[in-house]
Short mmCIF file of C-alpha atoms in Angstrom, two decimals:
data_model
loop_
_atom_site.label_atom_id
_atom_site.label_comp_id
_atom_site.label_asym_id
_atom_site.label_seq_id
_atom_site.Cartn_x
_atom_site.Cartn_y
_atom_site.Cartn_z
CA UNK N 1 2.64 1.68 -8.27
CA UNK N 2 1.76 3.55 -5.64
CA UNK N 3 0.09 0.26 -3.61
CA UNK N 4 3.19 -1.39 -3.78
CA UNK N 5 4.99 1.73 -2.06
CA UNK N 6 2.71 1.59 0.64
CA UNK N 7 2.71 -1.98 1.06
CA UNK N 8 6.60 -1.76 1.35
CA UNK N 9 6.59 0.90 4.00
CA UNK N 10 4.29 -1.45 6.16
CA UNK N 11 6.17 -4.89 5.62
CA UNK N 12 9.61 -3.02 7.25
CA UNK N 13 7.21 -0.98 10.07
CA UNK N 14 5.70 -4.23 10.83
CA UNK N 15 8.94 -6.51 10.71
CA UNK N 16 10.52 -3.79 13.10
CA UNK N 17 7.65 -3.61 15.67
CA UNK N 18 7.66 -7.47 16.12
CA UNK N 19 11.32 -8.34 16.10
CA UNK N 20 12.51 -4.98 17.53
CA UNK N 21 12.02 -6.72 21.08
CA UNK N 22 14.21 -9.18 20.88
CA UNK N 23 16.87 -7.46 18.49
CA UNK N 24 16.75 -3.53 19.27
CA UNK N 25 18.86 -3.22 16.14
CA UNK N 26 16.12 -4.14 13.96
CA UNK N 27 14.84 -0.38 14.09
CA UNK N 28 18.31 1.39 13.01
CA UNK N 29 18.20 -1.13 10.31
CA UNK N 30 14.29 -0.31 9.42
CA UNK N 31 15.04 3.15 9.56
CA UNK N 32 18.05 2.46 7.08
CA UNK N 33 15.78 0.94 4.45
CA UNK N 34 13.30 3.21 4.66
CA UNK N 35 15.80 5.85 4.14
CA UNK N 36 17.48 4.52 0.78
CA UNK N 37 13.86 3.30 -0.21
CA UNK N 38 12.38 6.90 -0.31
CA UNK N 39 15.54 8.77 -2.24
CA UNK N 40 14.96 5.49 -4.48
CA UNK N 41 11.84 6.35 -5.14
CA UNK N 42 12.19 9.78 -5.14
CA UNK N 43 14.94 9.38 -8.08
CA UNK N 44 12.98 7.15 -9.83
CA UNK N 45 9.95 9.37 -9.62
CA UNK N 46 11.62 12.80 -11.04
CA UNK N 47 14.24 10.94 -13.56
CA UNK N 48 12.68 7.78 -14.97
CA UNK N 49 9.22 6.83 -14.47
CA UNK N 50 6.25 8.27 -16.58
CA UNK N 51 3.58 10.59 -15.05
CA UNK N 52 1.10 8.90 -12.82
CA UNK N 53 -2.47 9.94 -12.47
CA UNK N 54 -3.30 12.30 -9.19
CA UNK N 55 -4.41 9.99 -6.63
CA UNK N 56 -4.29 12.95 -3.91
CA UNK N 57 -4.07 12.31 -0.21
CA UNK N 58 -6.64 9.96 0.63
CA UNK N 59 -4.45 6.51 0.36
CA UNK N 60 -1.24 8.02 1.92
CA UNK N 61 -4.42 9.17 5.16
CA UNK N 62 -5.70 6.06 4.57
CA UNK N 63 -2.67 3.87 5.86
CA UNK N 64 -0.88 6.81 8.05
CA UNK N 65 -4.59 6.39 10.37
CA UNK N 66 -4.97 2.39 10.21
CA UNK N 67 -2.37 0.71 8.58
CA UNK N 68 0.73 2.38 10.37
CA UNK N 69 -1.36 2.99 13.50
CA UNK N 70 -2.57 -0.65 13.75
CA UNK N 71 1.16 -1.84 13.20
CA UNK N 72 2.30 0.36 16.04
CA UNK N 73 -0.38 -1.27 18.62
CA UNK N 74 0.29 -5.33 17.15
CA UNK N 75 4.00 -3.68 17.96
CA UNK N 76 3.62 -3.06 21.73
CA UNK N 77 1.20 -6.17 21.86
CA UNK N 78 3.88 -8.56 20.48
CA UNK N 79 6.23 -7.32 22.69
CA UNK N 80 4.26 -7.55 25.86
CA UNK N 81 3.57 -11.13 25.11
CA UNK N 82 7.61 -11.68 24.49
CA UNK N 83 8.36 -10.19 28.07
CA UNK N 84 5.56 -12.42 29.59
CA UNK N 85 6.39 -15.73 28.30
CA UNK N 86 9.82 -15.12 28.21
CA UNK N 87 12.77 -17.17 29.28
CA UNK N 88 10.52 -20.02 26.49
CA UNK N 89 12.04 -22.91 28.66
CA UNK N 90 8.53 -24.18 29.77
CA UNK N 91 10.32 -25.05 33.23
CA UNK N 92 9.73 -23.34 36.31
CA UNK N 93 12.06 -23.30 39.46
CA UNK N 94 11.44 -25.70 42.36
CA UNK N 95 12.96 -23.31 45.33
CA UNK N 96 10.84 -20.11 43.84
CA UNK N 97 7.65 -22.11 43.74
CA UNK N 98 8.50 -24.03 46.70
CA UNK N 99 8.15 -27.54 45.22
CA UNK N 100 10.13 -30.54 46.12
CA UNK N 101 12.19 -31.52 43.40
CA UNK N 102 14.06 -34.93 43.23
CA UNK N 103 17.55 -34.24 42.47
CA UNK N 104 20.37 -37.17 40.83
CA UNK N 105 22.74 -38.40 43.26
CA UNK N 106 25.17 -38.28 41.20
CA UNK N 107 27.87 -35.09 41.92
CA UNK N 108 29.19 -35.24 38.60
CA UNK N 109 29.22 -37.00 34.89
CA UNK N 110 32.04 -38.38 33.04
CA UNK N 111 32.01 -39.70 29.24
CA UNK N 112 28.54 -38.22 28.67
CA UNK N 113 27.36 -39.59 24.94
CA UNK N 114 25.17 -37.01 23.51
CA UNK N 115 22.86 -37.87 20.81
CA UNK N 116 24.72 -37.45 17.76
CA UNK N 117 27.18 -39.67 18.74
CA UNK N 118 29.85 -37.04 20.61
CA UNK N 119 30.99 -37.81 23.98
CA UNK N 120 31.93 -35.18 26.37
CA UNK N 121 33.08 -34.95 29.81
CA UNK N 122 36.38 -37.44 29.60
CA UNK N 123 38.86 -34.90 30.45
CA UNK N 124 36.82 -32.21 32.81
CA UNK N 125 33.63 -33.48 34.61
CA UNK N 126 30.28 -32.37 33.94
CA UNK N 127 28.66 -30.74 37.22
CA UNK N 128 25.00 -30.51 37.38
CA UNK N 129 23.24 -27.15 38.61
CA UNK N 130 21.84 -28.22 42.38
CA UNK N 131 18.76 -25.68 41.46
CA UNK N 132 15.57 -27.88 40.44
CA UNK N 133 13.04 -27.41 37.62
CA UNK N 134 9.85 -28.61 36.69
CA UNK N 135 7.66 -28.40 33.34
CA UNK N 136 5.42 -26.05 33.44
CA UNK N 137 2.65 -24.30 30.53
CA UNK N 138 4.16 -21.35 29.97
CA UNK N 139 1.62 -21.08 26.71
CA UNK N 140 -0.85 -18.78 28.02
CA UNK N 141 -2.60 -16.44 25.69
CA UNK N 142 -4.88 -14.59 27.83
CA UNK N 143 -5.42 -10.71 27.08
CA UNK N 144 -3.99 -8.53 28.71
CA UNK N 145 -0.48 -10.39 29.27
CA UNK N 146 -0.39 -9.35 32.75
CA UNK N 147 1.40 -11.83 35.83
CA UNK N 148 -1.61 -12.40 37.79
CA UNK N 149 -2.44 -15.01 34.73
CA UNK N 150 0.70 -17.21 35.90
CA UNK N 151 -1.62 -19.52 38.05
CA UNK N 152 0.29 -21.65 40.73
CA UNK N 153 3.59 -21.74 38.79
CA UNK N 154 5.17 -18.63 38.66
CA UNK N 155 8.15 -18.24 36.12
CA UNK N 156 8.85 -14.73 36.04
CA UNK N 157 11.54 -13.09 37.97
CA UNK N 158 10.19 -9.60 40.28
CA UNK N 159 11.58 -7.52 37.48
CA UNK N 160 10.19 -9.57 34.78
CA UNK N 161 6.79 -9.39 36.40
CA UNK N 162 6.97 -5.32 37.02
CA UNK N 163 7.72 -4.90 33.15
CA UNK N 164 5.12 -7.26 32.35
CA UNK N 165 2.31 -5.67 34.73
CA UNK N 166 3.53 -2.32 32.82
CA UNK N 167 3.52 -3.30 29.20
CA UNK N 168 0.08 -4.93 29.75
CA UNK N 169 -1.77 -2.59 31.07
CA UNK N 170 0.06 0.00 28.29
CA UNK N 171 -1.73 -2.89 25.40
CA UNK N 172 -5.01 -2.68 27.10
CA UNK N 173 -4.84 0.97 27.01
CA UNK N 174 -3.64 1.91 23.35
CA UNK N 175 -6.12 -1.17 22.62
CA UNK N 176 -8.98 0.87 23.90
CA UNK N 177 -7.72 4.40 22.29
CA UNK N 178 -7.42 2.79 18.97
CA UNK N 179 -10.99 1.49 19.12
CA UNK N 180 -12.35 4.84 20.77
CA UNK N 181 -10.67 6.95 17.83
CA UNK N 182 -10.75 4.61 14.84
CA UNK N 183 -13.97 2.77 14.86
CA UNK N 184 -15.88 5.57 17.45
CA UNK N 185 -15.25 8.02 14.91
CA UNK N 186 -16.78 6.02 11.93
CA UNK N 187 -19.95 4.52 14.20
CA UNK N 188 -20.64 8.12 15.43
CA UNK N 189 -20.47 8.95 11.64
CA UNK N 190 -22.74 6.16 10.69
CA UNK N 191 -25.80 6.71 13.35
CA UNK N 192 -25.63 10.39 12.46
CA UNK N 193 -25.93 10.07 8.89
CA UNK N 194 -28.91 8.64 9.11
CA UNK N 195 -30.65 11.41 10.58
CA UNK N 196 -28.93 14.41 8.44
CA UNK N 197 -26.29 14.62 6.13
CA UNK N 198 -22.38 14.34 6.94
CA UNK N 199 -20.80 15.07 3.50
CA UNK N 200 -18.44 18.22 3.49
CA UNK N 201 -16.88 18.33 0.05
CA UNK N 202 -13.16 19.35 0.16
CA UNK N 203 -11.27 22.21 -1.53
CA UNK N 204 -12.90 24.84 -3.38
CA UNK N 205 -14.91 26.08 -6.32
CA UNK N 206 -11.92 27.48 -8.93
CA UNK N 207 -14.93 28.40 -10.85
CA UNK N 208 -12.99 26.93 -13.98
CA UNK N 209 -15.03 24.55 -15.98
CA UNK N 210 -13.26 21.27 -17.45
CA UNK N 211 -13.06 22.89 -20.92
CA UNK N 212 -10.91 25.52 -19.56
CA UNK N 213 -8.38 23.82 -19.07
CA UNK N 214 -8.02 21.13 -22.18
CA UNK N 215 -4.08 20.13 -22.81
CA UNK N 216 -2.86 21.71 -19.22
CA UNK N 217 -4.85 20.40 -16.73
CA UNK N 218 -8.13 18.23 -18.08
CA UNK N 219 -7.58 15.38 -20.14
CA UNK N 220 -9.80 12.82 -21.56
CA UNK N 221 -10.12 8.80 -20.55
CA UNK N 222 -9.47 7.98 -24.23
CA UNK N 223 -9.00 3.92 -24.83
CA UNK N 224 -5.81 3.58 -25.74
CA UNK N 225 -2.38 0.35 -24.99
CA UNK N 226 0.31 1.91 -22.88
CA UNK N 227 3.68 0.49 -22.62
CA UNK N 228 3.81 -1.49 -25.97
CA UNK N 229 7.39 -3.35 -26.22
CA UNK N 230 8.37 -1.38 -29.66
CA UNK N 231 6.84 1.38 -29.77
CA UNK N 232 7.21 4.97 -27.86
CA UNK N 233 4.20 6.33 -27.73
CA UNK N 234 0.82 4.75 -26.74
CA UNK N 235 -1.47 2.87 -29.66
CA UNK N 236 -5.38 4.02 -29.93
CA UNK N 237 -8.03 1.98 -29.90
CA UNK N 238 -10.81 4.66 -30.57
CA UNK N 239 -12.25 7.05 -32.63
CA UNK N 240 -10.74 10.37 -31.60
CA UNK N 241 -12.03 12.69 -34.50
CA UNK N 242 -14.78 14.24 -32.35
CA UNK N 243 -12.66 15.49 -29.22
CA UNK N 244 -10.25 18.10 -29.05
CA UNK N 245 -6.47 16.71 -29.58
CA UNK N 246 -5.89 18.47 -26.07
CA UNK N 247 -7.46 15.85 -24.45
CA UNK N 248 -4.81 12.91 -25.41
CA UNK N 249 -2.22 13.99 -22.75
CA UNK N 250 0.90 13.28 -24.94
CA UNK N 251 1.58 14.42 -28.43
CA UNK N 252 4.37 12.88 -30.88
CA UNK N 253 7.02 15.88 -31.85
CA UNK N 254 7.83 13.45 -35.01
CA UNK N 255 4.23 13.72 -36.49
CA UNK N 256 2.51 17.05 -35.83
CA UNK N 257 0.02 18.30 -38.96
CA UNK N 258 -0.69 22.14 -38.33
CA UNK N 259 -3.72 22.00 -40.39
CA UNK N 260 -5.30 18.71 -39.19
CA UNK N 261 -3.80 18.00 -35.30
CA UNK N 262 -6.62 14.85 -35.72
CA UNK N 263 -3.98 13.16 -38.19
CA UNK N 264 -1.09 13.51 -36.03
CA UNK N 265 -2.02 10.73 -34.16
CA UNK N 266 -3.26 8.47 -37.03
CA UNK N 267 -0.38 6.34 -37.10
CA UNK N 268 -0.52 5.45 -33.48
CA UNK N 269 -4.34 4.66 -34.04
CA UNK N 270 -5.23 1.04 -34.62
CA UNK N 271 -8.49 1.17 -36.01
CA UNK N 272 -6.58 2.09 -39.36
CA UNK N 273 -5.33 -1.47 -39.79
CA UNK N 274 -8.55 -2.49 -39.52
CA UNK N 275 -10.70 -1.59 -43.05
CA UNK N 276 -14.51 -1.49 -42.01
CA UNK N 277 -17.17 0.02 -43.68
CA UNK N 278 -17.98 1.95 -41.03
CA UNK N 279 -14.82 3.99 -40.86
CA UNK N 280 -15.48 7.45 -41.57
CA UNK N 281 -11.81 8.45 -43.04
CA UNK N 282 -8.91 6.61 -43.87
CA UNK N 283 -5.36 7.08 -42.29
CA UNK N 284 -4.22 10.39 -42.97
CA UNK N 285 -6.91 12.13 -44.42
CA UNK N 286 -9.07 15.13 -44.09
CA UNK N 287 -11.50 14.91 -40.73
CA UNK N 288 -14.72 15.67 -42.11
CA UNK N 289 -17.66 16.80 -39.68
CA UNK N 290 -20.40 13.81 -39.58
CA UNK N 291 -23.84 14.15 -38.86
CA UNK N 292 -25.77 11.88 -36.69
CA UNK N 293 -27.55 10.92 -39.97
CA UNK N 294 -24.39 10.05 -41.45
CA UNK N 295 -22.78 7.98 -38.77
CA UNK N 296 -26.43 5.57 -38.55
CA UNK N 297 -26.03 5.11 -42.74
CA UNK N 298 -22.80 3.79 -41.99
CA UNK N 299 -24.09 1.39 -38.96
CA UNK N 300 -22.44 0.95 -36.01
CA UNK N 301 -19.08 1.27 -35.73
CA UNK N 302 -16.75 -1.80 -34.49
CA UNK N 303 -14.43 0.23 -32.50
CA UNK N 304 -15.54 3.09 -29.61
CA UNK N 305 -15.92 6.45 -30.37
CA UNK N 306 -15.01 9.20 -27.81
CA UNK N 307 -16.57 12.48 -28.00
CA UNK N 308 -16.73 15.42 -25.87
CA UNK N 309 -19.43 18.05 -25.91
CA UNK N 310 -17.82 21.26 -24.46
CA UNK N 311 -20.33 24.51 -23.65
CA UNK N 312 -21.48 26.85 -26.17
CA UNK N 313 -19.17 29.64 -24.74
CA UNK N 314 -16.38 27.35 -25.32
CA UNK N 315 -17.47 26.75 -28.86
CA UNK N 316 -17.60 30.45 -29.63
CA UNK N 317 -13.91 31.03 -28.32
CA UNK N 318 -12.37 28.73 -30.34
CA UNK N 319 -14.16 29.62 -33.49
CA UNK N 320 -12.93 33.10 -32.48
CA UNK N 321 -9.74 31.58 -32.18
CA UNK N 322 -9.43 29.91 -35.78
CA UNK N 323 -10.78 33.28 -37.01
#
């Protein structure tokens, strides 16, 4: 599942860029997982899971330009915000912001009882700092987190405030590239598609058609149950008499009729164990070419029918094929 991959890959990127600030660590150990996660994978991939159908690029682009880019900027956001409010005490020093502070009297505490019952201080006393605090709202969520937003009582050491004036101004900054290159891009797309056309299709012409490649590299959507607990190979749903066996994707080594490939796959095919009138065989019997006046004298048909009308060239080179 290759959504599930992706949405792996962002829950560590996203756990890293949040808690990397206050535990550094949390990037070796990021890195880590996403190490053993992609040899995982990549095990898995070559030695145990089935053939997926080709997605191509466009969901690996798709989260490399927002998903992993957006998790990068709510990174350096988070953190800026961690440096600003940080020490999280709410209190704010009486001598920095010159304040006068009522201090206790008292030089020292003995037999302190604490609130879960444990008393402390009998043998050494308990010295109180002679430094006074105050509360103060250290819950400020202006953007950018930047010291001038303090107000009146300032909590922030010099150095605290000089990493906090940097990382702010760095949020505002990637904020405005990521808006410039990610959204600019797409509105300047937008207006000018409405006065001409933007679509550039990608690759090439191979100049082969889809019957040209029927069993190596075109299959058909044909209905069918995968995975059924039991069974090894998939169970149809359909009428597959009128397409070319080529178009199944998988054949079963244990049931393969030279004459008749059609009949190879009748005992996977479900519509067997169903007896209707308007079955044109049954199991394991000659495929007979139908008419479109024979198929209406039988009515319609309870189960789908897939067919596949390949050109005439392609008709001609198998006939000469048979021949």
């Amino acid at each position: 599942n290759l959504a599930e991959r992706f949405t792996d890959f962002t829950k560590v990127l996203l756990l890293c860029t949040f808690f990397g600030t206050f535990y550094p660590l949390m990037y070796f150990l990021g890195a880590g997982i996403l190490f053993f996660q992609y040899w995982m994978d990549k095990f898995l991939l070559l030695r145990s899971w089935q053939r997926a159908p080709y997605f191509g690029a466009r969901t690996s682009r798709f989260s490399r330009i927002y998903f992993n880019s957006l998790a990068l900027m709510l990174g350096v956001i988070s953190s800026a915000y961690a440096y600003f409010k940080s020490s999280f005490t709410m209190l704010c020093s009486c001598d920095a912001n010159n304040k006068e502070c009522i201090l206790p009297d008292t030089q020292a505490f003995t037999n302190v009882e604490l609130n879960d019952g444990t008393i402390i201080g009998t043998t050494t006393p308990i010295v109180p700092s002679r430094e006074g605090f105050y509360f103060c709202n250290q819950d400020i969520h202006e953007f950018p987190p930047l010291p001038i937003v303090q107000g009146p009582d300032k909590w922030m050491t010099d150095s605290q405030e000089m990493l906090s004036n940097i990382y702010g101004m760095t949020c505002l900054v990637m904020l405005i590239i990521y808006c410039v290159l990610i959204f600019g891009k797409q509105t300047v797309k937008a207006v000018v598609s409405l006065m001409k056309g933007v679509y550039k299709p990608s690759g090439c012409n191979q100049n082969k058609d889809f019957s040209c490649g029927i069993g190596v590299v075109s299959f058909g959507y044909v209905p069918q149950l995968m995975e059924v607990p039991g069974f090894h190979f998939p169970l149809l749903i359909c009428d597959i008499d009128a397409i070319d066996v080529g178009l199944m994707g998988w054949k079963d080594p244990n049931r393969r009729d030279e004459v008749d490939p059609h009949r190879s796959y009748d005992n996977h095919n479900l519509i067997f164990d169903v007896p209707h009138e308007t079955l044109q065989r049954s199991r394991n019997e000659a495929v007979i070419k139908r008419t479109k006046s024979d198929a209406e004298k039988k009515g319609r048909p309870i189960f789908s029918v897939v067919k596949h009308y390949p050109p005439e060239w392609a008709l001609r080179a198998r006939e000469n094929q048979q021949s």
